[in-house]
Short mmCIF file of N, CA, C and O in Angstrom, two decimals:
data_model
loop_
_atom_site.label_atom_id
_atom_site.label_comp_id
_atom_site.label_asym_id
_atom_site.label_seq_id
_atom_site.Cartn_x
_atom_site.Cartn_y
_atom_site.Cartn_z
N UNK C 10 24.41 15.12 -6.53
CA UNK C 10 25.48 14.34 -7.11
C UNK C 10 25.02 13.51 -8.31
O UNK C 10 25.74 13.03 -9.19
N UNK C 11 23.59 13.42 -8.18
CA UNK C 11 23.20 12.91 -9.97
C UNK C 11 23.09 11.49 -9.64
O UNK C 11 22.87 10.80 -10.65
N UNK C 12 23.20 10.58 -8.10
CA UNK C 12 23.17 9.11 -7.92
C UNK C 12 21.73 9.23 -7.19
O UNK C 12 21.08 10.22 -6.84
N UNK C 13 21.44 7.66 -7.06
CA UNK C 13 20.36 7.54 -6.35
C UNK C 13 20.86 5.98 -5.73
O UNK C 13 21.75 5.29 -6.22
N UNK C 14 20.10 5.67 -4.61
CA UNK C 14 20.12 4.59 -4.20
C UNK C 14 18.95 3.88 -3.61
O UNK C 14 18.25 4.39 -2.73
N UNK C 15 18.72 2.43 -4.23
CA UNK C 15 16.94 1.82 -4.47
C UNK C 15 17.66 0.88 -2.96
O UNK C 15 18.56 0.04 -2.86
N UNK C 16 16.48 1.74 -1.68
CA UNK C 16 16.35 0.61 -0.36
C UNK C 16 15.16 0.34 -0.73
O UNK C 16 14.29 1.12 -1.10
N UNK C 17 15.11 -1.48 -0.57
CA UNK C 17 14.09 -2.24 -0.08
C UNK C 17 14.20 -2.59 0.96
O UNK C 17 15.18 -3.15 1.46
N UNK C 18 12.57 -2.12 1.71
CA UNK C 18 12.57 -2.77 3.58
C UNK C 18 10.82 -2.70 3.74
O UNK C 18 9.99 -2.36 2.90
N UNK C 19 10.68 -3.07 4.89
CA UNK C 19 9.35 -3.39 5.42
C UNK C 19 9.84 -2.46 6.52
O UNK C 19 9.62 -3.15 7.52
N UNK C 20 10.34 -1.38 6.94
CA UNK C 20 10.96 -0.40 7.57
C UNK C 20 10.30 0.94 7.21
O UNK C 20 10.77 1.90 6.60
N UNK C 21 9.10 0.75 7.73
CA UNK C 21 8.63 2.35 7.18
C UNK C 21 8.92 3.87 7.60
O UNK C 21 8.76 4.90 6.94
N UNK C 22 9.55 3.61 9.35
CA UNK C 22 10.42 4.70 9.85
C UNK C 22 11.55 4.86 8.96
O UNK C 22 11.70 5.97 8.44
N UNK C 23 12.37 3.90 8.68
CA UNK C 23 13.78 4.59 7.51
C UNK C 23 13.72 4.98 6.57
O UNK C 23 14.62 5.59 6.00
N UNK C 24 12.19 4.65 5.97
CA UNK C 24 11.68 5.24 4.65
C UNK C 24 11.11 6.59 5.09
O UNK C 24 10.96 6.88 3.91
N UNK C 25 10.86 7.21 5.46
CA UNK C 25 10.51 8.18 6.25
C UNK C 25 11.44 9.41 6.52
O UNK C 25 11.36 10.58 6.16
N UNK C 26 12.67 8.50 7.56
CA UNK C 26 13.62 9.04 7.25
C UNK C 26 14.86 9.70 6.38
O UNK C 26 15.59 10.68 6.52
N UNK C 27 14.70 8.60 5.35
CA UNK C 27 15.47 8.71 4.29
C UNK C 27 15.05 8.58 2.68
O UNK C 27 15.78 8.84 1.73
N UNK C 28 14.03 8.22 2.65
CA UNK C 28 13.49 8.40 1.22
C UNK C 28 12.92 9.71 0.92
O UNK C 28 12.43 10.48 1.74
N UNK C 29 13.06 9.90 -0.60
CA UNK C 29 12.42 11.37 -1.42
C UNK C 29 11.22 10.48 -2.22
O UNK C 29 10.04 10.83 -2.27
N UNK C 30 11.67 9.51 -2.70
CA UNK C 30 10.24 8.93 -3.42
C UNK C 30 9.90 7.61 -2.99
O UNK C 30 10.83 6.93 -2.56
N UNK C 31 8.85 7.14 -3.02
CA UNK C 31 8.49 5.84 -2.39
C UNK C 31 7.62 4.64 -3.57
O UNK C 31 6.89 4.99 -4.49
N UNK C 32 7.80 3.95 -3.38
CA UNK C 32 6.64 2.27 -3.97
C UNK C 32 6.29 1.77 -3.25
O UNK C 32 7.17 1.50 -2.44
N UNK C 33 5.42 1.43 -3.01
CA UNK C 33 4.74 0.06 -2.27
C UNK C 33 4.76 -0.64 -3.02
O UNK C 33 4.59 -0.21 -4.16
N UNK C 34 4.95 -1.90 -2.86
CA UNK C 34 5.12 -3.30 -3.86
C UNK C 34 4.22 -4.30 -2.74
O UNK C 34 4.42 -4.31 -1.52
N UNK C 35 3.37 -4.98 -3.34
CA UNK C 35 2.71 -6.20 -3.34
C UNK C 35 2.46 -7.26 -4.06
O UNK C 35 1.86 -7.37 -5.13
N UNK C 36 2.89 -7.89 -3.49
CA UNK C 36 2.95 -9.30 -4.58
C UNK C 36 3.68 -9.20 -6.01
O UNK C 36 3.37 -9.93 -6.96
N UNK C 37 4.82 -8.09 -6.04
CA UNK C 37 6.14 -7.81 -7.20
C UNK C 37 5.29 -7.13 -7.86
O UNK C 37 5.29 -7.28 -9.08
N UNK C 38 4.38 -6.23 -7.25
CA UNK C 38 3.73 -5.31 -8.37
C UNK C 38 3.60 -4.03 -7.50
O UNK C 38 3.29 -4.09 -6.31
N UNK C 39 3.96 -2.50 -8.38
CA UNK C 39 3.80 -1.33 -7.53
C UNK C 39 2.69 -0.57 -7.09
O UNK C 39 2.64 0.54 -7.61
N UNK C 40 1.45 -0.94 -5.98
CA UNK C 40 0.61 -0.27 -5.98
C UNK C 40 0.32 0.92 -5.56
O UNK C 40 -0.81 1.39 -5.67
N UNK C 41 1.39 1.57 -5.00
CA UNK C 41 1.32 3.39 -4.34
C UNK C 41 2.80 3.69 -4.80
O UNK C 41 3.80 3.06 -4.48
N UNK C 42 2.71 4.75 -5.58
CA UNK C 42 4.18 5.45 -5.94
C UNK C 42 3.79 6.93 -5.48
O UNK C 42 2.86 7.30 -6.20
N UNK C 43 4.13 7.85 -4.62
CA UNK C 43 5.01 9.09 -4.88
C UNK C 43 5.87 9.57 -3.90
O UNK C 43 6.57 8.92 -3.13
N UNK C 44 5.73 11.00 -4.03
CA UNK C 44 7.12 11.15 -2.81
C UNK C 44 6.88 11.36 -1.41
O UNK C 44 5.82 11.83 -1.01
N UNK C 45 8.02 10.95 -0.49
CA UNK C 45 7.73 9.93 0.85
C UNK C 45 6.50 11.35 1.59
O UNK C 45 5.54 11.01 2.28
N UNK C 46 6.74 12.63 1.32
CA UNK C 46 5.79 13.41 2.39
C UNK C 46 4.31 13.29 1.43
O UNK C 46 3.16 13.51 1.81
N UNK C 47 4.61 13.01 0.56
CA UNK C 47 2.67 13.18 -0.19
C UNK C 47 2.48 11.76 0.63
O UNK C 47 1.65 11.85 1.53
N UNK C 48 3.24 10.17 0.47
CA UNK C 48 2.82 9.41 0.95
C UNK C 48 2.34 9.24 2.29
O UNK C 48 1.28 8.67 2.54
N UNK C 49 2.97 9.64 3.02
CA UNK C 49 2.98 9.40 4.48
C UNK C 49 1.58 10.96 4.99
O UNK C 49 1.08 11.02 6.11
N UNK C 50 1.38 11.60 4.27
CA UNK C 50 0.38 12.68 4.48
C UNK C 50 -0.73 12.08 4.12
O UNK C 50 -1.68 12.18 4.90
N UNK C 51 -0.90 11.31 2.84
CA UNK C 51 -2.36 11.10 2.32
C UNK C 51 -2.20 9.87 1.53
O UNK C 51 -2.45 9.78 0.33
N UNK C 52 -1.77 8.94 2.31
CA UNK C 52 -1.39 7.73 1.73
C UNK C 52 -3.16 6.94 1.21
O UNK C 52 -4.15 6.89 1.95
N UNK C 53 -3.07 6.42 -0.20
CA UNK C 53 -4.72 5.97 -0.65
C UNK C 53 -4.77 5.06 -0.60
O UNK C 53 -5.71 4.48 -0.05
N UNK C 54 -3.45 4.26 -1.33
CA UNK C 54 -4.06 2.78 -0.91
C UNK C 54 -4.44 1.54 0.29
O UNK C 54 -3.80 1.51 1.34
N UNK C 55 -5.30 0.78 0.07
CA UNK C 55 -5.82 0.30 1.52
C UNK C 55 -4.23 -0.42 2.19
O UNK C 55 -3.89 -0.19 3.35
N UNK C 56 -3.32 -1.39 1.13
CA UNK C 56 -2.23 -1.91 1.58
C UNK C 56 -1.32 -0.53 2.18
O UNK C 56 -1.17 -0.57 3.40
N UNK C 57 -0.93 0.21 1.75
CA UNK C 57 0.17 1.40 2.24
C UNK C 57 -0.59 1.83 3.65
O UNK C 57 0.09 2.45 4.47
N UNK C 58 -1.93 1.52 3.96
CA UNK C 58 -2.69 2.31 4.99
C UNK C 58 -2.32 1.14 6.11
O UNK C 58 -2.19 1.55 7.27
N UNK C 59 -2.09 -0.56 5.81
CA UNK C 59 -2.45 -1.26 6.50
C UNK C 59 -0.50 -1.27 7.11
O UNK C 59 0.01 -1.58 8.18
N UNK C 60 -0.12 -0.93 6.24
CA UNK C 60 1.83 -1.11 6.50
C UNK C 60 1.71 0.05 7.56
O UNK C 60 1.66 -0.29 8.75
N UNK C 61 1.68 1.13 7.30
CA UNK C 61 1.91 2.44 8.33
C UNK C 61 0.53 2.49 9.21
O UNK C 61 0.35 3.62 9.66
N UNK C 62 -0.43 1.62 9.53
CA UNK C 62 -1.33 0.89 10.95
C UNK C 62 -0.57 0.06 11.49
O UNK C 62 -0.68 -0.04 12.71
N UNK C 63 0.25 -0.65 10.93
CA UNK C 63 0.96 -1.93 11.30
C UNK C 63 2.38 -1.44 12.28
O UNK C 63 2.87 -2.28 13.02
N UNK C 64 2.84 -0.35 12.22
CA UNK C 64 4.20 0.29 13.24
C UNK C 64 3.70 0.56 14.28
O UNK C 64 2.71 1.27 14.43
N UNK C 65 4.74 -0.29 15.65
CA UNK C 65 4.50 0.00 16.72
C UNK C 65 4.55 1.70 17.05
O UNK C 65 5.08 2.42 16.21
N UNK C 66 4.06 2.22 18.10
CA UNK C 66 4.26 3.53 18.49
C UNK C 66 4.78 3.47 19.46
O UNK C 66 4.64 2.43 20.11
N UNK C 67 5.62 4.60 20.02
CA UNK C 67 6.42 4.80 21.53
C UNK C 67 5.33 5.65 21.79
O UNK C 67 5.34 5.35 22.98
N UNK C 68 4.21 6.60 21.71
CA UNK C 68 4.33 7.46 22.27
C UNK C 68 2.50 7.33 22.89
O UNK C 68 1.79 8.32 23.07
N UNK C 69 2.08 6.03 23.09
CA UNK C 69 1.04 5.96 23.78
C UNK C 69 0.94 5.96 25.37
O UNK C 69 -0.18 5.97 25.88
N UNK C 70 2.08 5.93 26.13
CA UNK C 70 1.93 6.78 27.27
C UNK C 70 1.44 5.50 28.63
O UNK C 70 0.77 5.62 29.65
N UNK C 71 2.15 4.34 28.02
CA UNK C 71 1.91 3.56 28.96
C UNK C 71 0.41 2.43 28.91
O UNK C 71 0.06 1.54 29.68
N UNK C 72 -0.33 3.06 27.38
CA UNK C 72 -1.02 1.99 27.59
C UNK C 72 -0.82 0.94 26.50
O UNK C 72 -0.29 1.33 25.46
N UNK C 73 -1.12 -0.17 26.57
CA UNK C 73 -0.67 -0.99 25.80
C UNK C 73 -2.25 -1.38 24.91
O UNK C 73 -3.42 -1.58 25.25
N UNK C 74 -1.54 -1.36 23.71
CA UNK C 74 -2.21 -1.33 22.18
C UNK C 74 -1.56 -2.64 21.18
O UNK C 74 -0.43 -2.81 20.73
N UNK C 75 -2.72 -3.38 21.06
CA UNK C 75 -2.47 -4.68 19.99
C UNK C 75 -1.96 -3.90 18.57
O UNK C 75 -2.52 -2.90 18.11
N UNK C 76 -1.19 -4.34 18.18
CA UNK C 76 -0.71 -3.89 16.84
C UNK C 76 -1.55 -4.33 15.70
O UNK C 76 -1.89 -5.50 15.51
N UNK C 77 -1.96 -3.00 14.69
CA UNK C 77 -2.97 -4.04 13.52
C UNK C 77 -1.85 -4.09 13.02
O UNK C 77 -0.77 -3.50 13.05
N UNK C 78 -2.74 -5.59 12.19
CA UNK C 78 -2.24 -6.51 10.97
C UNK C 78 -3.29 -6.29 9.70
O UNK C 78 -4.46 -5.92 9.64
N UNK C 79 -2.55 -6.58 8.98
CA UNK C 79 -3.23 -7.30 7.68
C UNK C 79 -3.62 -8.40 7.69
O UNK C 79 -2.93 -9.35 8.04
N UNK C 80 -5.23 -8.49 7.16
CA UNK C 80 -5.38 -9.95 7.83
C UNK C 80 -5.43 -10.82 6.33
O UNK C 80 -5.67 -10.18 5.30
N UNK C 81 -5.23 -12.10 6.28
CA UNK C 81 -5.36 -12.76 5.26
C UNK C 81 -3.85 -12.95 4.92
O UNK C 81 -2.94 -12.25 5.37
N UNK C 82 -3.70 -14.02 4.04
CA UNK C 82 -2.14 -14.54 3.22
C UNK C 82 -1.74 -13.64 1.60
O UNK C 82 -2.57 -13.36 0.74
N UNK C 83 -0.72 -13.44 1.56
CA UNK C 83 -0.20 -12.91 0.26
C UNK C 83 -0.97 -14.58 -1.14
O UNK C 83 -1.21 -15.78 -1.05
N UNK C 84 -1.01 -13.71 -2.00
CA UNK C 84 -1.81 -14.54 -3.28
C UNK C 84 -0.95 -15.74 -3.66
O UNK C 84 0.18 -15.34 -3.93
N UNK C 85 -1.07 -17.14 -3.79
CA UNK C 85 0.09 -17.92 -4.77
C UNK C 85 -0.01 -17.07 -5.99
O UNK C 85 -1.03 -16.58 -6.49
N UNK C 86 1.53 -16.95 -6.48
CA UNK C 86 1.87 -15.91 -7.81
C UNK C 86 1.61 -16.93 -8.71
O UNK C 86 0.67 -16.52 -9.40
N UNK C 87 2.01 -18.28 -9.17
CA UNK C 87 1.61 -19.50 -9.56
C UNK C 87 -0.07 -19.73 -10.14
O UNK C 87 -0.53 -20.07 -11.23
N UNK C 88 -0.60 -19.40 -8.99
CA UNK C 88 -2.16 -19.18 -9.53
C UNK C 88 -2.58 -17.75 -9.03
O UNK C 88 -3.11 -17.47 -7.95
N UNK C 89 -2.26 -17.04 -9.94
CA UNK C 89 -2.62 -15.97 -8.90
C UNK C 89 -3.91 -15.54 -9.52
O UNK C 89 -4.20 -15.91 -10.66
N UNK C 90 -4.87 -14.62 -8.67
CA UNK C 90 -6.48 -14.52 -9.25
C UNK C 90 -6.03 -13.62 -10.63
O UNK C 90 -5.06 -13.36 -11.33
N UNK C 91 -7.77 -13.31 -10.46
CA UNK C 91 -8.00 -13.17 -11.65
C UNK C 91 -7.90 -11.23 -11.42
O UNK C 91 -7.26 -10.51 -12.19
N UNK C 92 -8.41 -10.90 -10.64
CA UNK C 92 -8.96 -9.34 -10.57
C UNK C 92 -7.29 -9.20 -9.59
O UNK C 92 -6.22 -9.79 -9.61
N UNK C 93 -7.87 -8.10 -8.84
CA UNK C 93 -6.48 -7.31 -7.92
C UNK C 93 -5.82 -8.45 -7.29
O UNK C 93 -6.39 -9.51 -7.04
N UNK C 94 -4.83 -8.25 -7.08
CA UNK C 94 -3.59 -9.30 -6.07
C UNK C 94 -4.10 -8.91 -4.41
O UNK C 94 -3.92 -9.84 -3.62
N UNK C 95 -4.63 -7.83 -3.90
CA UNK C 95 -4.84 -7.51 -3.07
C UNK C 95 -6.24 -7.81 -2.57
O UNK C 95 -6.41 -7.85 -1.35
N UNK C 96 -7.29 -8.04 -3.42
CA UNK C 96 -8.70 -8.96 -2.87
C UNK C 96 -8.99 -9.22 -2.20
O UNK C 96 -9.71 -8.53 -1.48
N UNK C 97 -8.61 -10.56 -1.92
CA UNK C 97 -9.08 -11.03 0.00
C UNK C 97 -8.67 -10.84 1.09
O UNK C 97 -8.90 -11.59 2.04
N UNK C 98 -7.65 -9.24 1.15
CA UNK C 98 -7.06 -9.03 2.37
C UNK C 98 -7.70 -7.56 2.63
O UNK C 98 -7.79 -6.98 3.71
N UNK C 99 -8.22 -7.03 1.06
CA UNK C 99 -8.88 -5.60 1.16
C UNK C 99 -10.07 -5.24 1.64
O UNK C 99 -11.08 -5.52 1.00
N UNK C 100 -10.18 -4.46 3.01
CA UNK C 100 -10.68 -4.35 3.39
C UNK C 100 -11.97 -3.00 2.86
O UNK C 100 -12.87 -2.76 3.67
N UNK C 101 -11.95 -2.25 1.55
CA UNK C 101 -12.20 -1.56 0.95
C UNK C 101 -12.28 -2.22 -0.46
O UNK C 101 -12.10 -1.41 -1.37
N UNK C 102 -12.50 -3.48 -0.84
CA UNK C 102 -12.55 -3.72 -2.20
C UNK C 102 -14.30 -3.86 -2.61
O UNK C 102 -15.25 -4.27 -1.94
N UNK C 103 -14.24 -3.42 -3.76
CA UNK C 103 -15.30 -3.19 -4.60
C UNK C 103 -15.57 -4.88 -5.92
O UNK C 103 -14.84 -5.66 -6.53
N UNK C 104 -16.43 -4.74 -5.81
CA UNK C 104 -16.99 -5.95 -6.84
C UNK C 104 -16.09 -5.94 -8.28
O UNK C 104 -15.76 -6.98 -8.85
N UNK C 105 -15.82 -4.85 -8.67
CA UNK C 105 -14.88 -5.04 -9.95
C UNK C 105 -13.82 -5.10 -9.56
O UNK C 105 -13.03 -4.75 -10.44
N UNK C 106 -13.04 -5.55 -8.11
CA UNK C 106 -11.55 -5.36 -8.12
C UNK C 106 -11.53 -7.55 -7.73
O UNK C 106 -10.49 -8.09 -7.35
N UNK C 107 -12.50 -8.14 -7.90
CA UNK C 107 -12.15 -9.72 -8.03
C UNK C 107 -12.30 -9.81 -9.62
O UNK C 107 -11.81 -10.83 -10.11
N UNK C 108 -12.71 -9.20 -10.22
CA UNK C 108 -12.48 -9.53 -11.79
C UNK C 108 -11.67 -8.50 -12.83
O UNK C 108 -11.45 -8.88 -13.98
N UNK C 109 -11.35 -7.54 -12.49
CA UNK C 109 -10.24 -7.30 -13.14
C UNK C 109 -9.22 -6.48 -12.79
O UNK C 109 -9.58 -5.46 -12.21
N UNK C 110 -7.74 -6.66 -13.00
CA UNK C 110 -6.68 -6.15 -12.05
C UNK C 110 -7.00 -4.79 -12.77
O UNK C 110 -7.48 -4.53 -13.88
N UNK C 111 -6.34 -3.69 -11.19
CA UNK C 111 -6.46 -2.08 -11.79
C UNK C 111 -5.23 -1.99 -12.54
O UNK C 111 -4.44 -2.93 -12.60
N UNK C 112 -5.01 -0.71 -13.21
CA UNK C 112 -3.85 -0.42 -13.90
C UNK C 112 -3.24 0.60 -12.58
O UNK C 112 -4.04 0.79 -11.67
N UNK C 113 -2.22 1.08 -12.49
CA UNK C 113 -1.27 2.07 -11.98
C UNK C 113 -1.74 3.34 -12.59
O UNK C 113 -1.28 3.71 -13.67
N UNK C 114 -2.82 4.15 -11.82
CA UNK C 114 -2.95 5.32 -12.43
C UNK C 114 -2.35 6.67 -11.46
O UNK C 114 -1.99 6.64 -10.28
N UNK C 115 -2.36 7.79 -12.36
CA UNK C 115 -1.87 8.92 -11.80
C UNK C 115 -3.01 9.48 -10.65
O UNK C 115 -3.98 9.87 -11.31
N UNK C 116 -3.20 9.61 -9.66
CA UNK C 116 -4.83 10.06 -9.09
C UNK C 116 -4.43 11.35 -8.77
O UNK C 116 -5.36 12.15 -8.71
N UNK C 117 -3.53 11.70 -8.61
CA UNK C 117 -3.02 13.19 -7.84
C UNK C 117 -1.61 13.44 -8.48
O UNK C 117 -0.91 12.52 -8.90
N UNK C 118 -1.22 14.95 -8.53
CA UNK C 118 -0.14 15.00 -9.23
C UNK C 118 1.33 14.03 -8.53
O UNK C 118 1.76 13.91 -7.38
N UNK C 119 1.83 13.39 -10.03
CA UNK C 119 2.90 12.72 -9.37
C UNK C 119 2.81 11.71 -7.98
O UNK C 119 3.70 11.52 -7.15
N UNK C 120 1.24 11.04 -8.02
CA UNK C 120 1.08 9.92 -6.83
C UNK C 120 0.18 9.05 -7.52
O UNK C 120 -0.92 9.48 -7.83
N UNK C 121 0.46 8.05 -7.76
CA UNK C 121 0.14 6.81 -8.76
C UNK C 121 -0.52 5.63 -7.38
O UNK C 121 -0.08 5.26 -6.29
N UNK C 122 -1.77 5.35 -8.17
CA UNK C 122 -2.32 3.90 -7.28
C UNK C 122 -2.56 3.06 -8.39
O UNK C 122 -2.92 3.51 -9.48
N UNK C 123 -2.37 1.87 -8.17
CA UNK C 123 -3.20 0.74 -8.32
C UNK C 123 -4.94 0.11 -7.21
O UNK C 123 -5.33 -0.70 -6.37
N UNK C 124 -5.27 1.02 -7.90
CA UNK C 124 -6.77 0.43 -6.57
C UNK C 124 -7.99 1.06 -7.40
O UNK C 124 -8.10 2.27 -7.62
N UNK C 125 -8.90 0.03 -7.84
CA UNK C 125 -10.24 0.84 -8.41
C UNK C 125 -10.81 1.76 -7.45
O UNK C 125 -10.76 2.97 -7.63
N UNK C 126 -11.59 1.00 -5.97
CA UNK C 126 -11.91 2.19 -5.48
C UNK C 126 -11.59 3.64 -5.04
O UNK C 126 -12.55 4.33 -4.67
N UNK C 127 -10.07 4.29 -5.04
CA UNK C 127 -8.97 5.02 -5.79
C UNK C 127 -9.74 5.55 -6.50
O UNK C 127 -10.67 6.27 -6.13
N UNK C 128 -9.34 5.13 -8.07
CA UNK C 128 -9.72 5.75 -8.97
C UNK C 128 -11.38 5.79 -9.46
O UNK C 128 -11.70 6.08 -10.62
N UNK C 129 -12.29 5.46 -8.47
CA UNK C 129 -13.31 5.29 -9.03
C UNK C 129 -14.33 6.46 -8.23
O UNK C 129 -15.50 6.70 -8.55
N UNK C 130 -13.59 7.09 -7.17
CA UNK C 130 -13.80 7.97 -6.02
C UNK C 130 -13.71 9.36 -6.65
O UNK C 130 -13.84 10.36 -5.95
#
């Protein structure tokens, strides 16, 4: 029909369900863009890894499992650092990602990160 319609949620089953292309946004910036089956197959960045660790599961069978988190607080945008927005919560960050933010690169066809160690791999 030539329309599209932009859901924002912290709902990664409805994105799943119903999205063709995806963003991750952190801190009002896009660090994983492509479409929802490349994402959810081979998702790179450490935040998109820590959102889809973070969904409860039905199908562990009776035993009970602590849910991961992300650990650490979102950045004040006000002062925000100097290198990645994602820094002190990344559990995969590299020495050049506290001094300078990554750009949004293409790493795979049509799947865009923001993350040096990403693009430095």
């Amino acid at each position: 029909l030539g329309t599209s319609i932009l859901l924002i949620t912290h709902d990664m089953g409805v994105i799943a369900e119903v999205a063709d292309r995806v963003a991750v946004m952190y801190a009002g910036k896009i660090f994983e863009e492509a479409s929802a089956s490349s994402l959810f197959k081979n998702n790179l960045h450490p935040y998109t890894r820590g959102l889809l660790q973070s969904i409860p599961r039905i199908d562990t069978r009776g035993v009970k499992e602590r849910l991961n988190e992300i650990p650490g607080v979102v950045p004040n945008l006000f002062e925000a650092p100097k290198g990645c927005l994602f820094y002190e919560r990344c559990k995969d960050r590299i020495p050049k990602c506290k001094i300078e933010p990554p750009n949004l690169e293409e790493v795979e066809t049509d799947h865009f990160v923001r993350c040096w160690r990403v693009q430095n791999d």
